[in-house]
PDB file of C-alpha atoms and ligand atoms in Angstrom:
ATOM      1  CA  MET A   9      -2.382  57.697   8.543  1.00  0.00           C
ATOM      2  CA  GLU A  10       1.121  56.511   9.781  1.00  0.00           C
ATOM      3  CA  PHE A  11       3.617  58.842  10.167  1.00  0.00           C
ATOM      4  CA  PHE A  12       7.290  57.361   9.101  1.00  0.00           C
ATOM      5  CA  ILE A  13      10.270  59.359   9.685  1.00  0.00           C
ATOM      6  CA  ASP A  14      12.452  59.881   6.754  1.00  0.00           C
ATOM      7  CA  THR A  15      16.086  60.211   8.163  1.00  0.00           C
ATOM      8  CA  ALA A  16      19.016  58.131   8.820  1.00  0.00           C
ATOM      9  CA  ASP A  17      19.571  61.102  11.933  1.00  0.00           C
ATOM     10  CA  VAL A  18      19.152  59.275  15.224  1.00  0.00           C
ATOM     11  CA  SER A  19      18.907  62.039  17.338  1.00  0.00           C
ATOM     12  CA  ALA A  20      16.318  63.361  14.890  1.00  0.00           C
ATOM     13  CA  ILE A  21      14.837  59.965  15.355  1.00  0.00           C
ATOM     14  CA  ARG A  22      14.624  60.415  18.699  1.00  0.00           C
ATOM     15  CA  LYS A  23      13.270  63.995  19.301  1.00  0.00           C
ATOM     16  CA  ALA A  24       9.954  62.629  16.857  1.00  0.00           C
ATOM     17  CA  ASN A  25       9.657  59.166  18.723  1.00  0.00           C
ATOM     18  CA  ASP A  26       9.853  61.217  22.055  1.00  0.00           C
ATOM     19  CA  MET A  27       6.803  63.407  20.943  1.00  0.00           C
ATOM     20  CA  GLY A  28       5.093  59.729  19.768  1.00  0.00           C
ATOM     21  CA  LEU A  29       5.445  61.103  15.880  1.00  0.00           C
ATOM     22  CA  VAL A  30       6.949  57.466  14.945  1.00  0.00           C
ATOM     23  CA  ASP A  31       5.499  54.817  13.612  1.00  0.00           C
ATOM     24  CA  GLY A  32       8.052  53.605  11.408  1.00  0.00           C
ATOM     25  CA  VAL A  33      11.129  54.810   9.711  1.00  0.00           C
ATOM     26  CA  THR A  34      12.906  55.411   6.117  1.00  0.00           C
ATOM     27  CA  THR A  35      16.369  55.339   5.095  1.00  0.00           C
ATOM     28  CA  ASN A  36      17.631  55.167   1.846  1.00  0.00           C
ATOM     29  CA  PRO A  37      21.577  55.194   0.336  1.00  0.00           C
ATOM     30  CA  SER A  38      21.691  59.247   0.335  1.00  0.00           C
ATOM     31  CA  LEU A  39      20.035  59.815   3.721  1.00  0.00           C
ATOM     32  CA  ILE A  40      22.818  57.040   5.292  1.00  0.00           C
ATOM     33  CA  LYS A  41      25.501  58.602   3.359  1.00  0.00           C
ATOM     34  CA  LYS A  42      24.264  62.180   5.095  1.00  0.00           C
ATOM     35  CA  ALA A  43      24.297  60.983   8.386  1.00  0.00           C
ATOM     36  CA  GLY A  44      27.907  60.107   7.989  1.00  0.00           C
ATOM     37  CA  ARG A  45      27.386  56.838  10.004  1.00  0.00           C
ATOM     38  CA  ASP A  46      28.120  52.896   9.560  1.00  0.00           C
ATOM     39  CA  HIS A  47      25.636  52.190   7.882  1.00  0.00           C
ATOM     40  CA  GLU A  48      25.252  48.488   9.860  1.00  0.00           C
ATOM     41  CA  GLU A  49      25.663  51.013  13.312  1.00  0.00           C
ATOM     42  CA  THR A  50      23.138  52.667  12.146  1.00  0.00           C
ATOM     43  CA  ILE A  51      20.358  50.821  11.861  1.00  0.00           C
ATOM     44  CA  ARG A  52      21.352  48.641  15.019  1.00  0.00           C
ATOM     45  CA  GLU A  53      21.138  51.636  17.027  1.00  0.00           C
ATOM     46  CA  ILE A  54      17.180  53.140  15.053  1.00  0.00           C
ATOM     47  CA  SER A  55      16.571  48.979  15.471  1.00  0.00           C
ATOM     48  CA  SER A  56      17.668  49.518  19.478  1.00  0.00           C
ATOM     49  CA  PHE A  57      14.800  51.856  20.562  1.00  0.00           C
ATOM     50  CA  ILE A  58      11.644  51.518  17.009  1.00  0.00           C
ATOM     51  CA  ASP A  59       9.426  49.094  17.618  1.00  0.00           C
ATOM     52  CA  GLY A  60       8.053  49.598  13.715  1.00  0.00           C
ATOM     53  CA  PRO A  61       9.115  49.355  10.670  1.00  0.00           C
ATOM     54  CA  ILE A  62      12.208  50.369   9.416  1.00  0.00           C
ATOM     55  CA  SER A  63      13.236  50.392   5.779  1.00  0.00           C
ATOM     56  CA  VAL A  64      16.910  49.297   4.797  1.00  0.00           C
ATOM     57  CA  GLU A  65      17.525  50.139   0.845  1.00  0.00           C
ATOM     58  CA  THR A  66      18.998  46.766  -1.322  1.00  0.00           C
ATOM     59  CA  LEU A  67      22.353  48.512  -3.071  1.00  0.00           C
ATOM     60  CA  SER A  68      22.815  45.160  -5.622  1.00  0.00           C
ATOM     61  CA  ASP A  69      20.961  45.342  -9.023  1.00  0.00           C
ATOM     62  CA  THR A  70      20.786  41.538  -9.471  1.00  0.00           C
ATOM     63  CA  TYR A  71      18.498  39.390  -8.106  1.00  0.00           C
ATOM     64  CA  GLU A  72      21.262  37.036  -6.073  1.00  0.00           C
ATOM     65  CA  GLY A  73      22.971  40.266  -4.904  1.00  0.00           C
ATOM     66  CA  MET A  74      19.245  41.929  -3.195  1.00  0.00           C
ATOM     67  CA  LEU A  75      18.713  38.619  -1.545  1.00  0.00           C
ATOM     68  CA  LYS A  76      22.034  38.044  -0.485  1.00  0.00           C
ATOM     69  CA  GLU A  77      21.992  41.945   0.841  1.00  0.00           C
ATOM     70  CA  ALA A  78      18.011  41.114   2.435  1.00  0.00           C
ATOM     71  CA  ASP A  79      19.686  38.253   4.620  1.00  0.00           C
ATOM     72  CA  THR A  80      22.154  40.571   6.644  1.00  0.00           C
ATOM     73  CA  TYR A  81      19.477  43.624   6.859  1.00  0.00           C
ATOM     74  CA  MET A  82      17.052  40.959   8.465  1.00  0.00           C
ATOM     75  CA  THR A  83      20.007  40.249  11.056  1.00  0.00           C
ATOM     76  CA  TRP A  84      19.958  44.399  11.919  1.00  0.00           C
ATOM     77  CA  GLY A  85      16.735  44.505  13.538  1.00  0.00           C
ATOM     78  CA  GLU A  86      13.837  42.889  14.888  1.00  0.00           C
ATOM     79  CA  ASN A  87      11.288  44.651  12.384  1.00  0.00           C
ATOM     80  CA  ILE A  88      13.389  45.548   9.103  1.00  0.00           C
ATOM     81  CA  VAL A  89      11.396  46.130   5.413  1.00  0.00           C
ATOM     82  CA  ILE A  90      13.557  45.175   2.588  1.00  0.00           C
ATOM     83  CA  LYS A  91      13.942  48.503   0.417  1.00  0.00           C
ATOM     84  CA  VAL A  92      13.880  47.362  -3.202  1.00  0.00           C
ATOM     85  CA  VAL A  93      14.322  49.394  -6.286  1.00  0.00           C
ATOM     86  CA  MET A  94      11.553  49.804  -8.960  1.00  0.00           C
ATOM     87  CA  SER A  95      12.436  47.260 -11.470  1.00  0.00           C
ATOM     88  CA  PRO A  96      12.130  43.568 -13.359  1.00  0.00           C
ATOM     89  CA  GLU A  97      14.796  41.777 -10.520  1.00  0.00           C
ATOM     90  CA  GLY A  98      13.638  44.236  -7.878  1.00  0.00           C
ATOM     91  CA  MET A  99      10.068  42.453  -8.566  1.00  0.00           C
ATOM     92  CA  LYS A 100      11.812  38.737  -8.195  1.00  0.00           C
ATOM     93  CA  VAL A 101      13.168  39.757  -4.935  1.00  0.00           C
ATOM     94  CA  VAL A 102       9.877  41.319  -3.779  1.00  0.00           C
ATOM     95  CA  LYS A 103       7.789  37.802  -4.771  1.00  0.00           C
ATOM     96  CA  ALA A 104      10.792  35.856  -3.336  1.00  0.00           C
ATOM     97  CA  LEU A 105      10.762  37.798   0.161  1.00  0.00           C
ATOM     98  CA  THR A 106       6.880  37.865   0.372  1.00  0.00           C
ATOM     99  CA  THR A 107       6.380  34.197   0.120  1.00  0.00           C
ATOM    100  CA  ARG A 108       9.815  33.881   2.961  1.00  0.00           C
ATOM    101  CA  GLY A 109       7.440  36.123   5.073  1.00  0.00           C
ATOM    102  CA  ILE A 110       9.585  39.296   5.059  1.00  0.00           C
ATOM    103  CA  LYS A 111       8.200  42.680   3.910  1.00  0.00           C
ATOM    104  CA  THR A 112       9.034  44.609   1.244  1.00  0.00           C
ATOM    105  CA  ASN A 113       9.227  48.724   0.051  1.00  0.00           C
ATOM    106  CA  VAL A 114       9.446  48.799  -3.510  1.00  0.00           C
ATOM    107  CA  THR A 115      11.151  52.129  -3.881  1.00  0.00           C
ATOM    108  CA  VAL A 116      11.710  55.164  -6.694  1.00  0.00           C
ATOM    109  CA  CYS A 117       7.650  54.841  -7.810  1.00  0.00           C
ATOM    110  CA  PHE A 118       6.701  57.605 -10.104  1.00  0.00           C
ATOM    111  CA  SER A 119       3.835  55.838 -11.937  1.00  0.00           C
ATOM    112  CA  ALA A 120       0.515  53.938 -11.296  1.00  0.00           C
ATOM    113  CA  ASN A 121       1.449  51.073 -13.785  1.00  0.00           C
ATOM    114  CA  GLN A 122       4.478  50.907 -11.796  1.00  0.00           C
ATOM    115  CA  ALA A 123       2.502  50.343  -8.220  1.00  0.00           C
ATOM    116  CA  LEU A 124       0.085  48.402  -9.802  1.00  0.00           C
ATOM    117  CA  ILE A 125       3.141  45.766 -10.479  1.00  0.00           C
ATOM    118  CA  ALA A 126       4.367  46.183  -7.165  1.00  0.00           C
ATOM    119  CA  ALA A 127       1.278  45.374  -5.485  1.00  0.00           C
ATOM    120  CA  LYS A 128       1.007  42.148  -7.798  1.00  0.00           C
ATOM    121  CA  ALA A 129       4.436  41.508  -6.620  1.00  0.00           C
ATOM    122  CA  GLY A 130       3.444  41.004  -3.311  1.00  0.00           C
ATOM    123  CA  ALA A 131       4.913  44.509  -1.842  1.00  0.00           C
ATOM    124  CA  THR A 132       4.241  45.513   1.810  1.00  0.00           C
ATOM    125  CA  TYR A 133       4.613  49.181   0.939  1.00  0.00           C
ATOM    126  CA  ILE A 134       4.334  51.214  -2.757  1.00  0.00           C
ATOM    127  CA  SER A 135       7.218  54.464  -2.049  1.00  0.00           C
ATOM    128  CA  PRO A 136       5.412  57.301  -4.584  1.00  0.00           C
ATOM    129  CA  PHE A 137       8.175  60.028  -4.833  1.00  0.00           C
ATOM    130  CA  VAL A 138       5.498  63.170  -4.421  1.00  0.00           C
ATOM    131  CA  GLY A 139       8.415  65.740  -4.165  1.00  0.00           C
ATOM    132  CA  ARG A 140      10.326  64.732  -7.459  1.00  0.00           C
ATOM    133  CA  LEU A 141       7.664  64.899  -9.228  1.00  0.00           C
ATOM    134  CA  ASP A 142       6.646  68.571  -8.081  1.00  0.00           C
ATOM    135  CA  ASP A 143      10.021  68.805  -8.971  1.00  0.00           C
ATOM    136  CA  ILE A 144       9.458  68.553 -12.567  1.00  0.00           C
ATOM    137  CA  SER A 145       5.963  70.502 -13.476  1.00  0.00           C
ATOM    138  CA  HIS A 146       4.194  67.021 -12.734  1.00  0.00           C
ATOM    139  CA  TYR A 147       1.778  67.125  -9.572  1.00  0.00           C
ATOM    140  CA  GLY A 148       2.499  64.845  -7.282  1.00  0.00           C
ATOM    141  CA  MET A 149      -0.410  64.053  -5.731  1.00  0.00           C
ATOM    142  CA  ASP A 150      -2.325  62.899  -8.480  1.00  0.00           C
ATOM    143  CA  LEU A 151      -0.331  59.770  -8.489  1.00  0.00           C
ATOM    144  CA  ILE A 152      -1.695  59.207  -4.747  1.00  0.00           C
ATOM    145  CA  GLN A 153      -4.691  59.718  -5.983  1.00  0.00           C
ATOM    146  CA  GLU A 154      -4.539  57.075  -9.179  1.00  0.00           C
ATOM    147  CA  ILE A 155      -2.582  54.674  -7.224  1.00  0.00           C
ATOM    148  CA  ARG A 156      -5.160  54.531  -4.012  1.00  0.00           C
ATOM    149  CA  THR A 157      -8.184  54.289  -6.557  1.00  0.00           C
ATOM    150  CA  ILE A 158      -6.557  51.339  -8.271  1.00  0.00           C
ATOM    151  CA  TYR A 159      -5.419  49.520  -4.906  1.00  0.00           C
ATOM    152  CA  ASP A 160      -9.289  49.735  -3.634  1.00  0.00           C
ATOM    153  CA  ASN A 161     -11.070  48.565  -6.957  1.00  0.00           C
ATOM    154  CA  TYR A 162      -8.622  45.067  -6.354  1.00  0.00           C
ATOM    155  CA  GLY A 163      -8.704  44.875  -2.826  1.00  0.00           C
ATOM    156  CA  PHE A 164      -5.086  45.284  -3.119  1.00  0.00           C
ATOM    157  CA  ALA A 165      -3.348  44.710   0.953  1.00  0.00           C
ATOM    158  CA  THR A 166      -0.061  46.836  -0.500  1.00  0.00           C
ATOM    159  CA  LYS A 167      -0.015  50.080   1.424  1.00  0.00           C
ATOM    160  CA  VAL A 168       0.701  53.540   0.137  1.00  0.00           C
ATOM    161  CA  LEU A 169       3.208  55.032   1.979  1.00  0.00           C
ATOM    162  CA  VAL A 170       3.935  58.553   0.373  1.00  0.00           C
ATOM    163  CA  ALA A 171       7.789  59.752   0.044  1.00  0.00           C
ATOM    164  CA  SER A 172       9.579  62.221  -0.659  1.00  0.00           C
ATOM    165  CA  VAL A 173       7.832  64.389   0.891  1.00  0.00           C
ATOM    166  CA  ARG A 174       8.152  68.110   1.099  1.00  0.00           C
ATOM    167  CA  SER A 175       6.029  70.061   2.647  1.00  0.00           C
ATOM    168  CA  PRO A 176       3.313  70.381   5.292  1.00  0.00           C
ATOM    169  CA  ILE A 177       0.636  70.337   2.523  1.00  0.00           C
ATOM    170  CA  HIS A 178       1.666  66.870   1.505  1.00  0.00           C
ATOM    171  CA  MET A 179       1.054  65.566   4.491  1.00  0.00           C
ATOM    172  CA  LEU A 180      -2.162  67.063   4.321  1.00  0.00           C
ATOM    173  CA  GLU A 181      -3.406  65.645   0.682  1.00  0.00           C
ATOM    174  CA  SER A 182      -1.913  62.184   1.395  1.00  0.00           C
ATOM    175  CA  ALA A 183      -4.126  62.590   4.579  1.00  0.00           C
ATOM    176  CA  LEU A 184      -7.266  63.673   2.858  1.00  0.00           C
ATOM    177  CA  ILE A 185      -6.737  61.102   0.044  1.00  0.00           C
ATOM    178  CA  GLY A 186      -6.339  58.135   2.421  1.00  0.00           C
ATOM    179  CA  ALA A 187      -2.750  57.399   1.951  1.00  0.00           C
ATOM    180  CA  ASP A 188      -1.961  54.214   4.810  1.00  0.00           C
ATOM    181  CA  VAL A 189       1.564  56.079   4.910  1.00  0.00           C
ATOM    182  CA  ALA A 190       3.532  59.082   5.070  1.00  0.00           C
ATOM    183  CA  THR A 191       6.912  59.244   5.390  1.00  0.00           C
ATOM    184  CA  VAL A 192       8.528  63.141   6.722  1.00  0.00           C
ATOM    185  CA  PRO A 193      11.894  64.329   6.983  1.00  0.00           C
ATOM    186  CA  PRO A 194      12.133  65.851  10.318  1.00  0.00           C
ATOM    187  CA  ALA A 195      12.330  69.417   9.700  1.00  0.00           C
ATOM    188  CA  THR A 196       8.934  68.907   7.607  1.00  0.00           C
ATOM    189  CA  LEU A 197       7.825  67.041  10.636  1.00  0.00           C
ATOM    190  CA  MET A 198       8.679  69.727  12.730  1.00  0.00           C
ATOM    191  CA  GLN A 199       6.584  72.371  10.381  1.00  0.00           C
ATOM    192  CA  LEU A 200       3.725  70.205  11.004  1.00  0.00           C
ATOM    193  CA  PHE A 201       3.192  71.949  14.193  1.00  0.00           C
ATOM    194  CA  ASN A 202       3.065  76.289  13.073  1.00  0.00           C
ATOM    195  CA  HIS A 203      -0.107  77.956  13.182  1.00  0.00           C
ATOM    196  CA  PRO A 204       0.323  81.810  13.455  1.00  0.00           C
ATOM    197  CA  LEU A 205      -2.775  81.220  15.972  1.00  0.00           C
ATOM    198  CA  THR A 206      -1.361  79.121  17.991  1.00  0.00           C
ATOM    199  CA  ALA A 207       1.600  81.366  18.139  1.00  0.00           C
ATOM    200  CA  SER A 208       0.072  84.469  18.980  1.00  0.00           C
ATOM    201  CA  GLY A 209      -1.959  82.700  21.343  1.00  0.00           C
ATOM    202  CA  ILE A 210       0.395  81.329  23.285  1.00  0.00           C
ATOM    203  CA  ALA A 211       1.842  84.729  23.555  1.00  0.00           C
ATOM    204  CA  GLN A 212      -1.315  86.202  24.885  1.00  0.00           C
ATOM    205  CA  PHE A 213      -1.180  83.827  27.756  1.00  0.00           C
ATOM    206  CA  GLU A 214       2.368  83.527  28.719  1.00  0.00           C
ATOM    207  CA  LYS A 215       1.896  87.298  28.432  1.00  0.00           C
ATOM    208  CA  ASP A 216      -1.487  87.953  30.849  1.00  0.00           C
ATOM    209  CA  ALA A 217       0.220  84.765  33.244  1.00  0.00           C
ATOM    210  CA  ALA A 218       3.230  86.847  33.911  1.00  0.00           C
ATOM    211  CA  ASP A 219       2.102  88.833  36.331  1.00  0.00           C
ATOM    212  CA  TRP A 220       1.411  86.261  39.445  1.00  0.00           C
ATOM    213  CA  LYS A 221       3.082  83.081  37.321  1.00  0.00           C
ATOM    214  CA  LYS A 222       6.296  81.958  39.809  1.00  0.00           C
TER     215      LYS A 222
HETATM  216  C1  E4P B 134      11.665  57.686   1.008  1.00  0.00           C
HETATM  217  O1  E4P B 134      12.138  56.339   1.170  1.00  0.00           O
HETATM  218  C2  E4P B 134      12.428  57.965   0.289  1.00  0.00           C
HETATM  219  O2  E4P B 134      14.043  57.651   0.008  1.00  0.00           O
HETATM  220  C3  E4P B 134      12.397  59.755   0.296  1.00  0.00           C
HETATM  221  O3  E4P B 134      11.284  59.901   0.541  1.00  0.00           O
HETATM  222  C4  E4P B 134      13.310  60.091  -1.274  1.00  0.00           C
HETATM  223  O4  E4P B 134      12.701  61.617  -0.815  1.00  0.00           O
HETATM  224  P1  E4P B 134      13.751  62.872  -1.124  1.00  0.00           P
HETATM  225  O5  E4P B 134      12.562  62.371  -3.448  1.00  0.00           O
HETATM  226  O6  E4P B 134      13.549  64.094  -0.765  1.00  0.00           O
HETATM  227  O7  E4P B 134      15.115  62.023  -1.711  1.00  0.00           O
END
């Protein structure tokens, strides 16, 4: 499973990348706002040191507007993926960009039928939001299993990119189901390191080495 990092915080991306844990980056308008920096400047900086795909979300709600933004975003880096919301206009954009060989990521997906539509339109990635489903008492990982089954049934090439990840359990279950990618916030990524036996094991080694360690 590929690990994308779900943030526009450049220092957090560098930190995760230095550990070899960044296969790509996803951003959205909320993450750009949270980073508090200029959109273009931020994406250009990320592109300067990340080789993998970087998803940049369109803001317009029209076909023409989204295509114009896509053309601009494509000048910001080598490996830009155009993120498009799940909507009829959005799927027109996905079809047009796919025809031009441009990669797309369909976002705010909450049902398997939406994922089926995105695959039919030719999306490179589908982003089902598991955390937001959990928030309303729907078990988000069920959606990942459904999409995996449907895509495997018909051999769709669209990659399942688990989004709205909130916990290590989301990462574990994504990997067990066979999701292609999970995009993880920096804090959740660091939680993956944690195990009490690892912590106590390291502490014991340090204690036993204290006498002779320089
Ligand atoms: C990434 O592509 C999504 O925009 C992001 O994972 C949404 O996460 P949230 O539900 O925590 O805002």
